[in-house]
Amino acid sequence: RPKHLDATIDISERRACDAKPIDVGDARAVRRLQSFVWPDQLDRLRRLRAALDLAATTPVVVDAERFSTWLVREVHPKAGCVTVVVQTVVEEHLTPATLQELNDAIASVGRRASSSAPVAYVRMEFRNDAYDMSIRVLPDREAVTICRSDGHAQDIRWLEGEARPE
């Protein structure tokens, strides 16, 4: 978390979608997920286990659906709230056509956003030899890169005071 962020955050709802969601309540699925962590990445394994513990006590509805239809149908900005759409390391796995579907879905959500019901589009994707995390507040702000990492959150460099437009 950036050092300068001291705001109180009140989360009213959490929702997600994944074409093939993992049931973190299934011990076999959890073991499989943990097997993807490299043996020398003990900090990463600790973070994963902490996330799994959190998921056990703070469940999130994860719909088994592609983002291109789910975002358009389910994301409706509400006045007085910031709707946050997060994606991490997605684009490198998409075909050009599927990437266009994602961009179209985000554009559709952005058209419903307003200054009283903004949407923060947060994404971490590979750019310029690292994974850049950016935030774009829709409907009308440009994306700003806020940090860079190795993609496994082991080497995060916050760009405080030097955040830059994408």
Coordinates of C-alpha atoms in Angstrom, one line a residue:
R1 CA 0.0 0.0 0.0
P2 CA 1.4 3.4 -0.8
K3 CA 2.6 5.3 2.2
H4 CA 0.5 8.4 1.4
L5 CA -2.8 6.5 1.3
D6 CA -4.5 7.0 4.6
A7 CA -8.1 7.0 3.5
T8 CA -10.7 4.8 5.2
I9 CA -12.1 2.4 2.7
D10 CA -15.6 0.9 3.1
I11 CA -16.3 -1.9 0.8
S12 CA -20.0 -2.4 0.1
E13 CA -19.8 -5.3 -2.3
R14 CA -17.3 -7.7 -3.9
R15 CA -17.9 -9.5 -7.1
A16 CA -15.7 -11.3 -9.6
C17 CA -15.8 -13.4 -12.7
D18 CA -13.4 -16.0 -14.1
A19 CA -13.9 -18.3 -17.0
K20 CA -12.8 -21.2 -14.8
P21 CA -12.9 -20.1 -11.2
I22 CA -11.0 -22.0 -8.5
D23 CA -12.9 -23.1 -5.4
V24 CA -10.7 -22.1 -2.6
G25 CA -12.8 -24.2 -0.2
D26 CA -11.6 -27.3 -2.0
A27 CA -8.4 -28.6 -0.4
R28 CA -7.3 -30.3 -3.6
A29 CA -7.8 -27.1 -5.6
V30 CA -5.8 -25.2 -2.9
R31 CA -2.9 -27.7 -3.1
R32 CA -2.9 -27.3 -6.9
L33 CA -2.9 -23.5 -6.6
Q34 CA 0.0 -23.6 -4.2
S35 CA 2.0 -26.0 -6.5
F36 CA 2.3 -23.1 -9.0
V37 CA 4.5 -21.1 -6.5
W38 CA 8.2 -21.8 -7.1
P39 CA 9.9 -23.5 -4.2
D40 CA 12.3 -20.7 -3.5
Q41 CA 9.5 -18.1 -3.3
L42 CA 8.7 -18.5 0.4
D43 CA 7.3 -15.0 0.8
R44 CA 5.0 -15.5 -2.2
L45 CA 3.8 -18.7 -0.7
R46 CA 3.1 -17.0 2.7
R47 CA 1.2 -14.2 0.8
L48 CA -0.9 -16.9 -1.1
R49 CA -1.7 -18.7 2.2
A50 CA -2.7 -15.5 3.8
A51 CA -4.9 -14.7 0.9
L52 CA -6.5 -18.1 1.1
D53 CA -7.1 -17.7 4.8
L54 CA -8.7 -14.3 4.1
A55 CA -10.9 -15.9 1.3
A56 CA -12.1 -18.5 3.8
T57 CA -13.4 -15.8 6.1
T58 CA -14.4 -13.2 3.6
P59 CA -16.0 -15.0 0.7
V60 CA -16.5 -13.4 -2.7
V61 CA -19.0 -14.5 -5.3
V62 CA -17.0 -15.5 -8.4
D63 CA -19.2 -16.1 -11.4
A64 CA -18.0 -18.7 -13.9
E65 CA -18.2 -16.4 -16.9
R66 CA -16.1 -14.5 -19.4
F67 CA -15.4 -10.8 -18.5
S68 CA -16.7 -9.6 -21.9
T69 CA -20.3 -10.4 -21.0
W70 CA -20.0 -10.2 -17.2
L71 CA -18.6 -6.7 -17.0
V72 CA -21.3 -5.2 -19.3
R73 CA -24.1 -6.9 -17.4
E74 CA -22.9 -6.7 -13.8
V75 CA -20.9 -3.5 -13.4
H76 CA -23.3 -0.6 -12.7
P77 CA -21.6 2.5 -11.2
K78 CA -23.5 3.9 -8.2
A79 CA -23.7 7.6 -7.1
G80 CA -21.6 8.3 -4.1
C81 CA -19.4 5.2 -4.6
V82 CA -16.3 4.3 -6.6
T83 CA -16.7 1.1 -8.5
V84 CA -13.4 -0.6 -8.9
V85 CA -12.6 -3.0 -11.7
V86 CA -9.3 -4.9 -11.2
Q87 CA -7.4 -7.1 -13.6
T88 CA -4.0 -8.6 -13.1
V89 CA -1.8 -10.3 -15.7
V90 CA -4.6 -10.9 -18.1
E91 CA -3.7 -9.3 -21.4
E92 CA -0.7 -11.4 -22.2
H93 CA -3.0 -14.5 -22.2
L94 CA -5.5 -13.0 -24.6
T95 CA -5.9 -13.3 -28.4
P96 CA -6.1 -9.9 -30.2
A97 CA -9.9 -10.5 -30.6
T98 CA -10.4 -11.3 -26.9
L99 CA -8.3 -8.3 -25.9
Q100 CA -10.6 -6.1 -28.0
E101 CA -13.6 -7.7 -26.2
L102 CA -12.1 -6.6 -22.9
N103 CA -11.4 -3.1 -24.1
D104 CA -15.0 -2.9 -25.5
A105 CA -16.4 -4.1 -22.2
I106 CA -14.4 -1.5 -20.2
A107 CA -15.5 1.2 -22.6
S108 CA -19.1 0.2 -22.1
V109 CA -18.7 0.4 -18.3
G110 CA -16.9 3.7 -18.7
R111 CA -19.8 5.2 -20.6
R112 CA -22.0 4.5 -17.6
A113 CA -19.6 6.2 -15.2
S114 CA -19.9 9.8 -14.1
S115 CA -18.2 12.3 -11.8
S116 CA -20.7 11.2 -9.0
A117 CA -20.4 7.5 -9.9
P118 CA -16.8 7.0 -11.1
V119 CA -15.2 3.7 -12.1
A120 CA -11.6 3.1 -11.1
Y121 CA -10.0 0.7 -13.7
V122 CA -7.0 -0.8 -12.0
R123 CA -4.8 -3.2 -13.9
M124 CA -1.4 -4.8 -13.6
E125 CA 0.0 -5.8 -17.0
F126 CA 3.4 -6.3 -18.6
R127 CA 4.8 -3.1 -20.0
N128 CA 8.4 -2.0 -20.7
D129 CA 10.2 -5.0 -19.2
A130 CA 8.2 -5.0 -15.9
Y131 CA 4.6 -5.3 -14.6
D132 CA 3.1 -1.8 -14.3
M133 CA 0.1 -1.2 -12.2
S134 CA -2.1 1.6 -13.4
I135 CA -5.3 3.3 -12.4
R136 CA -7.7 5.1 -14.8
V137 CA -10.7 6.8 -13.3
L138 CA -13.5 6.7 -15.8
P139 CA -15.3 8.4 -17.5
D140 CA -12.6 10.9 -18.4
R141 CA -9.2 10.6 -16.7
E142 CA -6.1 9.2 -18.3
A143 CA -4.4 6.1 -16.9
V144 CA -1.6 6.7 -14.4
T145 CA 1.0 4.2 -13.6
I146 CA 1.4 4.0 -9.8
C147 CA 3.9 1.2 -9.3
R148 CA 6.1 -1.4 -11.1
S149 CA 6.9 -5.0 -10.0
D150 CA 8.2 -8.3 -11.1
G151 CA 4.7 -9.6 -11.5
H152 CA 4.8 -11.7 -8.4
A153 CA 4.6 -8.8 -6.0
Q154 CA 8.1 -9.5 -4.7
D155 CA 9.8 -6.4 -5.9
I156 CA 7.3 -3.5 -5.9
R157 CA 8.5 0.0 -6.6
W158 CA 5.8 2.6 -5.8
L159 CA 6.1 5.7 -8.0
E160 CA 5.0 8.1 -5.3
G161 CA 5.5 11.6 -6.5
E162 CA 6.6 10.3 -9.9
A163 CA 3.4 8.5 -11.1
R164 CA 3.2 8.9 -14.8
P165 CA 0.6 8.8 -17.5
E166 CA 0.6 5.6 -19.5

